Coordinates of C-alpha atoms and ligand atoms in Angstrom, one line a residue:
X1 CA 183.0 93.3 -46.4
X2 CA 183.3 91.6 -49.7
X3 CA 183.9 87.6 -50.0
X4 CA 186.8 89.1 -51.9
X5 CA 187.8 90.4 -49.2
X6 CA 187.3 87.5 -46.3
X7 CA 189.0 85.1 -48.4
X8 CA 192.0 87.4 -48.6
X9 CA 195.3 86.0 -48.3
X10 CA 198.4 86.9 -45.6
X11 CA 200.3 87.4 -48.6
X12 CA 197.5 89.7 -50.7
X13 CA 197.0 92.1 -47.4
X14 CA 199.5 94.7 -44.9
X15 CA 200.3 93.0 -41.7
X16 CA 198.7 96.3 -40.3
X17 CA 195.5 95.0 -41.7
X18 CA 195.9 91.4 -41.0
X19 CA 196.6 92.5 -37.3
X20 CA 193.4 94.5 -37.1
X21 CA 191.3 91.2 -38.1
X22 CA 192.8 89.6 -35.3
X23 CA 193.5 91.4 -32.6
X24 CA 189.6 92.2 -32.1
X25 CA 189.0 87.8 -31.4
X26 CA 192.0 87.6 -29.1
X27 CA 191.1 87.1 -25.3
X28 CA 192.5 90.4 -23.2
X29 CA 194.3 89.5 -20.0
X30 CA 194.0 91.8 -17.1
X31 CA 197.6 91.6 -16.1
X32 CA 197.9 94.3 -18.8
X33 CA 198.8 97.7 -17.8
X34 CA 199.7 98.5 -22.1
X35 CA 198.2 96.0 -24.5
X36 CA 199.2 94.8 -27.9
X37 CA 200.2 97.8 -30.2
X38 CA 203.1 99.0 -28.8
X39 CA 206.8 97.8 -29.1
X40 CA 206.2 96.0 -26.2
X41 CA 203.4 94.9 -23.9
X42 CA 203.5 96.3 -19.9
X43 CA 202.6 93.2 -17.6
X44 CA 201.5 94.0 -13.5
X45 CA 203.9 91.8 -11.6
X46 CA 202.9 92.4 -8.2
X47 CA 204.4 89.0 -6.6
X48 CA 207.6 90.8 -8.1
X49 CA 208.2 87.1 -9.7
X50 CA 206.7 85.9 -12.4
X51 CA 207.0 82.0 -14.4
X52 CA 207.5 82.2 -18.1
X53 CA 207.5 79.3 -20.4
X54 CA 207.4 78.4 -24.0
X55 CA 206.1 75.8 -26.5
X56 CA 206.1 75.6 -29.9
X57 CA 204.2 73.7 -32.3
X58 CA 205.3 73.1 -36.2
X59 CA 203.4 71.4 -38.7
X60 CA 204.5 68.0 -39.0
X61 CA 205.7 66.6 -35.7
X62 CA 203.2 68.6 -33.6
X63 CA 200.7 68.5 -36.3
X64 CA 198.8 68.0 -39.4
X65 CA 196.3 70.1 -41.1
X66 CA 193.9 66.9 -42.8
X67 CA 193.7 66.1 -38.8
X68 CA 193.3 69.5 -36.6
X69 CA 191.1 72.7 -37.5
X70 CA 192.8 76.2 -37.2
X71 CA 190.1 76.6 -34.1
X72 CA 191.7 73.3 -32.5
X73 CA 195.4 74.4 -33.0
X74 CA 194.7 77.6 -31.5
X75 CA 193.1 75.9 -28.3
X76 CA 196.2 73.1 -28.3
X77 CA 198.4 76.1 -28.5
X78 CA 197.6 77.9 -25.9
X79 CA 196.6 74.8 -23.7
X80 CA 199.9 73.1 -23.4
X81 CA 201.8 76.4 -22.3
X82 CA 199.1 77.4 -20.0
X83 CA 199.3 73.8 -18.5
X84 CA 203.2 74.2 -18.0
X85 CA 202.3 77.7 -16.1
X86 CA 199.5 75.3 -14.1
X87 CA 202.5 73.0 -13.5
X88 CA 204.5 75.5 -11.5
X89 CA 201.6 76.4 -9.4
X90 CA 201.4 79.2 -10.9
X91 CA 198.2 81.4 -12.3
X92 CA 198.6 82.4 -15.8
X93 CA 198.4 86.1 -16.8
X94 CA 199.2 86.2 -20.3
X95 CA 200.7 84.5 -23.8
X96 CA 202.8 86.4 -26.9
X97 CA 201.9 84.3 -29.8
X98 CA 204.5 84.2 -33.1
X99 CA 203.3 82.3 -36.3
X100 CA 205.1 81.8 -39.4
X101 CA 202.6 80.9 -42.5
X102 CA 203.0 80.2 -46.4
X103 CA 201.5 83.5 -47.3
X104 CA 198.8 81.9 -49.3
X105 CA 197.0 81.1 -46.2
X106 CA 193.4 82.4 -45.9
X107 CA 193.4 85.5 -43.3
X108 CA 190.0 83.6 -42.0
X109 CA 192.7 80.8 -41.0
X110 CA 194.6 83.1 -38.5
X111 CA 190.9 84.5 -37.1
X112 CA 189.9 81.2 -36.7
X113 CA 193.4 80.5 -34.6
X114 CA 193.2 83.1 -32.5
X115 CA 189.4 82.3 -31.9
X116 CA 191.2 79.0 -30.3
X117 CA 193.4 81.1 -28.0
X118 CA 190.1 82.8 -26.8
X119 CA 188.0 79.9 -26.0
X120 CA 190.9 78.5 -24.1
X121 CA 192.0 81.1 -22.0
X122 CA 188.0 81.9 -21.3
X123 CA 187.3 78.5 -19.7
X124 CA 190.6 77.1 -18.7
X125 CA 192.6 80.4 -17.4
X126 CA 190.1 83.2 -16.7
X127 CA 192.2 86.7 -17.2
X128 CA 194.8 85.1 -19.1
X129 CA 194.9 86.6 -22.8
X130 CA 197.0 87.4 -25.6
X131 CA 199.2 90.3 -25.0
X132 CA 201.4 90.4 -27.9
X133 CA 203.0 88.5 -30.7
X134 CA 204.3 88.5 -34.6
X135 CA 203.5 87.3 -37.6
X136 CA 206.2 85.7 -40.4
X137 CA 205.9 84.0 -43.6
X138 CA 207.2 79.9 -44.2
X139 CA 205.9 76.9 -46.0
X140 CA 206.1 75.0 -43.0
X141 CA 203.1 76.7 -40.6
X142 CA 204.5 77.4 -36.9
X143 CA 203.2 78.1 -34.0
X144 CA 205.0 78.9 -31.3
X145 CA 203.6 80.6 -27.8
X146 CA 205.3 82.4 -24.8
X147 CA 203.2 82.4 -21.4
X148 CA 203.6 84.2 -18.5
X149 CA 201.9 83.1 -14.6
X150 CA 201.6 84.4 -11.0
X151 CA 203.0 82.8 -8.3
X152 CA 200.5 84.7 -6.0
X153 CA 203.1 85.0 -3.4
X154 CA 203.8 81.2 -3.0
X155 CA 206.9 79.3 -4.0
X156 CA 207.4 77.7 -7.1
X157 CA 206.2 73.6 -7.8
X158 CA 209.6 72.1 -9.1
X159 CA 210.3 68.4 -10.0
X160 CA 212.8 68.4 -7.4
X161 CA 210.7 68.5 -4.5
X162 CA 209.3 65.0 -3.9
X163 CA 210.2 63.0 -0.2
X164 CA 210.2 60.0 0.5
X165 CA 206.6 59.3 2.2
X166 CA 204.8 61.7 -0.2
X167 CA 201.6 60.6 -2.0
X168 CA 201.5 60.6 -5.6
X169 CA 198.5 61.7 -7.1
X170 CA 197.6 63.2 -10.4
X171 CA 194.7 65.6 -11.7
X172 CA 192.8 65.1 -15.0
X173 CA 192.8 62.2 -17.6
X174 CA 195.5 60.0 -18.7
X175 CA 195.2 57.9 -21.8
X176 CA 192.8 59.7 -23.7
X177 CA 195.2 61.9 -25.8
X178 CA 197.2 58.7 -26.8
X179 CA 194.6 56.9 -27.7
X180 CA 193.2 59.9 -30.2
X181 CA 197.3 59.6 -31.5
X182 CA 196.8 55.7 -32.2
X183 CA 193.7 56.6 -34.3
X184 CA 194.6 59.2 -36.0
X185 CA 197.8 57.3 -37.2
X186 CA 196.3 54.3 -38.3
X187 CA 193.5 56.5 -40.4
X188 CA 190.6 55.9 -38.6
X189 CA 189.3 59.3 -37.6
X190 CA 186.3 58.5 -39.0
X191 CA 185.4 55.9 -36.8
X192 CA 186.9 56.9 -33.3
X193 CA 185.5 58.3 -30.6
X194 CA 185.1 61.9 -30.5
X195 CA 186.7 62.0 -26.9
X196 CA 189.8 60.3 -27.8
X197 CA 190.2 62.5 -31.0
X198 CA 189.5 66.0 -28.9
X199 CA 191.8 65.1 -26.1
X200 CA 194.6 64.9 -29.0
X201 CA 193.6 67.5 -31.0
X202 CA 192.5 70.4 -29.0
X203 CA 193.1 69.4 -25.5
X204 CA 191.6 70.9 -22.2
X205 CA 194.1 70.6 -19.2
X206 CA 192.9 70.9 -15.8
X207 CA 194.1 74.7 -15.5
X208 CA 193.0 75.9 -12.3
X209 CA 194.4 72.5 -10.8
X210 CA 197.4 74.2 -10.4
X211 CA 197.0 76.7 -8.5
X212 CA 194.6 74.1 -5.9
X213 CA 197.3 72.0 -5.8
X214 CA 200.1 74.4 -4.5
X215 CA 197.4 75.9 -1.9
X216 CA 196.6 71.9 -1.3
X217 CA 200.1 71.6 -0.1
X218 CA 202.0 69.9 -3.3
X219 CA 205.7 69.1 -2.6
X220 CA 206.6 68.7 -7.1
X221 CA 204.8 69.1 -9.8
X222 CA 204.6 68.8 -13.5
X223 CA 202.1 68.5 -16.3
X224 CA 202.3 65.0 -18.2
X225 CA 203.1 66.0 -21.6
X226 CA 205.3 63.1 -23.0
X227 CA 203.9 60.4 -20.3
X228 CA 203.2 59.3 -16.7
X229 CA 206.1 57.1 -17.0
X230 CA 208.7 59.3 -18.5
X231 CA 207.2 62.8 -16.5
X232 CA 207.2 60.5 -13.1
X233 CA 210.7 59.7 -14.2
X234 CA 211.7 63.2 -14.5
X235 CA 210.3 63.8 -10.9
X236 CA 212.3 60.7 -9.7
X237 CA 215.4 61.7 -11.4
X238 CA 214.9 65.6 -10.5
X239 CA 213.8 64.4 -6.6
X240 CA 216.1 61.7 -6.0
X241 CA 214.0 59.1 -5.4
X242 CA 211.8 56.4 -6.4
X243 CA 208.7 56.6 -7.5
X244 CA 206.4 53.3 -7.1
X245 CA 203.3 53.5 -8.9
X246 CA 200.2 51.2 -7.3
X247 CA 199.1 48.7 -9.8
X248 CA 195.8 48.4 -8.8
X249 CA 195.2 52.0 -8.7
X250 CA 196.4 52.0 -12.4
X251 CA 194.3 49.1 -12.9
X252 CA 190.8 51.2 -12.0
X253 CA 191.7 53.6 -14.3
X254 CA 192.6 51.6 -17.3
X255 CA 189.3 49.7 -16.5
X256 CA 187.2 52.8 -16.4
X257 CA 189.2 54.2 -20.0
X258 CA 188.2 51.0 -21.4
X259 CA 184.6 51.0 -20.5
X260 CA 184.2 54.9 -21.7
X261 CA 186.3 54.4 -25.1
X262 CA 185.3 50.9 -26.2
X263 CA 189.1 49.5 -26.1
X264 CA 190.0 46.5 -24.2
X265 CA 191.7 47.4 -20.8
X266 CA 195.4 46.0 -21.7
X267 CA 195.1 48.9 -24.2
X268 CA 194.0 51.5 -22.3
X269 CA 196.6 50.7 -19.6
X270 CA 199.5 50.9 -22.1
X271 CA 197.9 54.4 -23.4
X272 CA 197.7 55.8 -19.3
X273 CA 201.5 54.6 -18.8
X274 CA 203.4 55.4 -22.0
X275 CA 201.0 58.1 -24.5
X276 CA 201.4 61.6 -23.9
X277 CA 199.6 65.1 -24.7
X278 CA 196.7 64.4 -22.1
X279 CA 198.6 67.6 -20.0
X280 CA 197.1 66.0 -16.7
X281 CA 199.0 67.2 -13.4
X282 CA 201.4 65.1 -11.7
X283 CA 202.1 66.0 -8.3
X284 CA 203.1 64.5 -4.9
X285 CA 201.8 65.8 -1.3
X286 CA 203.0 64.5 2.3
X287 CA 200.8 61.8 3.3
X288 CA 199.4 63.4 6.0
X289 CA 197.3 65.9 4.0
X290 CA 194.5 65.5 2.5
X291 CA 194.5 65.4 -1.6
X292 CA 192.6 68.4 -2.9
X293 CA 189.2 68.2 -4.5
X294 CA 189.9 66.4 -8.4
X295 CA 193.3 64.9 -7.2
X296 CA 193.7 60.8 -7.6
X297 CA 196.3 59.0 -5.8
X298 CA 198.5 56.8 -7.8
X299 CA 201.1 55.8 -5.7
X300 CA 203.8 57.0 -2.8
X301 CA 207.3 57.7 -3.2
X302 CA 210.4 56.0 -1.9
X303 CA 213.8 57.1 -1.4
X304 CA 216.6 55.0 -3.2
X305 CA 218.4 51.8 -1.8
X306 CA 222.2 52.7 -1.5
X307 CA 222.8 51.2 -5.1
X308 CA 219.6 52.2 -6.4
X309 CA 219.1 55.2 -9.0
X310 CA 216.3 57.5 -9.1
X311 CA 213.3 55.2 -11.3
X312 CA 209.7 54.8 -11.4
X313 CA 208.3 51.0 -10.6
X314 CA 205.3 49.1 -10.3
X315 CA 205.6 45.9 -9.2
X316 CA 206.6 44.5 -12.1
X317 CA 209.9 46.6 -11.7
X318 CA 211.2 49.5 -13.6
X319 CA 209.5 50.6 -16.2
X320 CA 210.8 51.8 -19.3
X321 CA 210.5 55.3 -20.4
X322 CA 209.0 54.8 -23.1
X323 CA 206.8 58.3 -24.7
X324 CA 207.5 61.2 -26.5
X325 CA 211.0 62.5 -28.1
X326 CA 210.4 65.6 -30.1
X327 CA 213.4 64.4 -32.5
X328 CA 212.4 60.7 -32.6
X329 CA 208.8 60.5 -31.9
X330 CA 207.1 58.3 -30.1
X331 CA 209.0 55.3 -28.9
X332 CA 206.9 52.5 -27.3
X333 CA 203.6 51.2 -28.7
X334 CA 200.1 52.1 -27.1
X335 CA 198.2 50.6 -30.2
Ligands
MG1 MG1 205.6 70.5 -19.0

């Protein structure tokens, strides 16, 4: 192959050819009974359910080029849907992926993408691949990802299912993916941590998580995409109760953040409560079982006083909601 020819552009090259550059780097799921080629993909089933989600991600909001590579958007992509598959308890089988590019973009950018998708659904979902998609043409690059998951015969983690008594615990890191934001928007990728920087740009839920924490015996679940405070509100609100966060369990891990990032700890705390992206797990469990291997406890849930609505506290009373609005963007400092 020519460097003529790798430098190619969507716009210089049939979709038919584009396709056969990429389909070759996409990870394969084996749910797949007929894989990408036809008009549609044929999924197995066998729970007879399955969970379906979507996500998208446009440049601009979700993100910028001078920040991620194509490889870190692809893992990003794929990450955050198969985290809201995780979420449900679910085990996730496969992903149709539409993007919509100018159609000068480099065919190696799209490789490079689905390279992303691959390295993601390798370590975080073994089985899970890409089973279909399309391709489109806009100035403004999209990205925008369907997933599919197994429910293996269990019932479904929902935010409504938190009881008064349960334990609140969560699974993976909190503050880390904020932090990277902060950086990143006051211009000094340069000089931040690597860690803070990956955890925004090309995330890496904890996947399997999921799946241990329905078999664990999970009440509700969801995956902290906006943050703890405004996800643990959704639980409240969806559950009907309160949720009281324990300070001193928030305290450890804002002191531990601080330590591994090099920021001081009333920083780190604001970035656990109120940034987003980090995709750890929230879920509760009765109090009389043990918390699965990986699983922290953050606090217990309460049910509401007669003129009390559903709300997340700590201590210090309610806390405000402060996070991630996809038409307003983030509302609440963690710099
Ligand atoms: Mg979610």
């Amino acid at each position: 192959m020519s460097e003529n020819t790798v430098n190619q552009t969507l716009g210089e090259m049939p979709e038919s050819a584009i396709l056969a550059r990429i389909f070759p780097r996409l990870p394969s799921s084996d749910a797949t009974i007929v894989g990408p080629g036809d008009d549609c993909a044929v999924m197995q089933a066998p729970d007879g359910r399955f969970v379906v989600t979507t996500d998208m991600m446009v440049h601009g909001p979700d993100f910028r080029l001078e920040w991620s590579t194509p490889h870190q958007l692809g893992i990003k992509a794929a990450a955050t849907n198969l985290s809201d598959v995780a979420a449900m308890g679910a085990k996730p089988t496969g992903m149709v992926v539409s993007i919509a590019a100018p159609k000068d973009t480099e065919v190696t950018f799209l490789e490079q993408i689905a390279d992303g998708f691959h390295d993601a659904c390798l370590e975080l979902a073994p089985g899970c691949g890409v089973v279909g998609g399309d391709l489109s043409v806009s100035n403004t690059l999209t990205i925008s990802v369907t997933a599919f998951g197994d429910l293996e015969g269990r019932q479904p983690l929902l935010r409504s299912g938190a009881r008064p008594g349960d334990v609140v615990a969560v699974t993976g890191r909190l503050g880390l993916a904020g932090l990277g934001l902060a950086a990143l928007f006051a211009g000094e990728k340069d000089t931040t941590n690597p860690l803070l920087l990956s955890a925004q740009l090309s995330p890496w839920p904890p996947i399997s998580q999921g799946v241990a924490g329905a078999l664990g015996g999970a009440t509700s679940a969801m995956d902290i995409s906006d943050s703890l405070i405004m996800d643990a509100g959704r639980i409240a609100g969806a559950s009907g109760v309160v949720i009281v966060l324990d300070e001193s369990a928030l305290d450890d891990l804002a002191a531990h953040l601080a330590i591994e990032c090099g920021v001081d700890a009333s920083h780190a705390r604001q970035a656990i409560l109120y940034g987003g992206e980090d995709h750890a797990l929230l879920m509760t469990f009765p109090a009389d079982v043990a918390l699965p291997p990986g699983f922290t406890a953050l606090g217990h849930v309460v049910a509401c006083a007669d003129d009390e609505t559903p709300h997340v506290n700590m201590g210090e009373g309610v806390l405000p909601e402060n996070g991630w609005n996809p038409y307003t963007g983030w509302n609440g400092e963690i710099s």
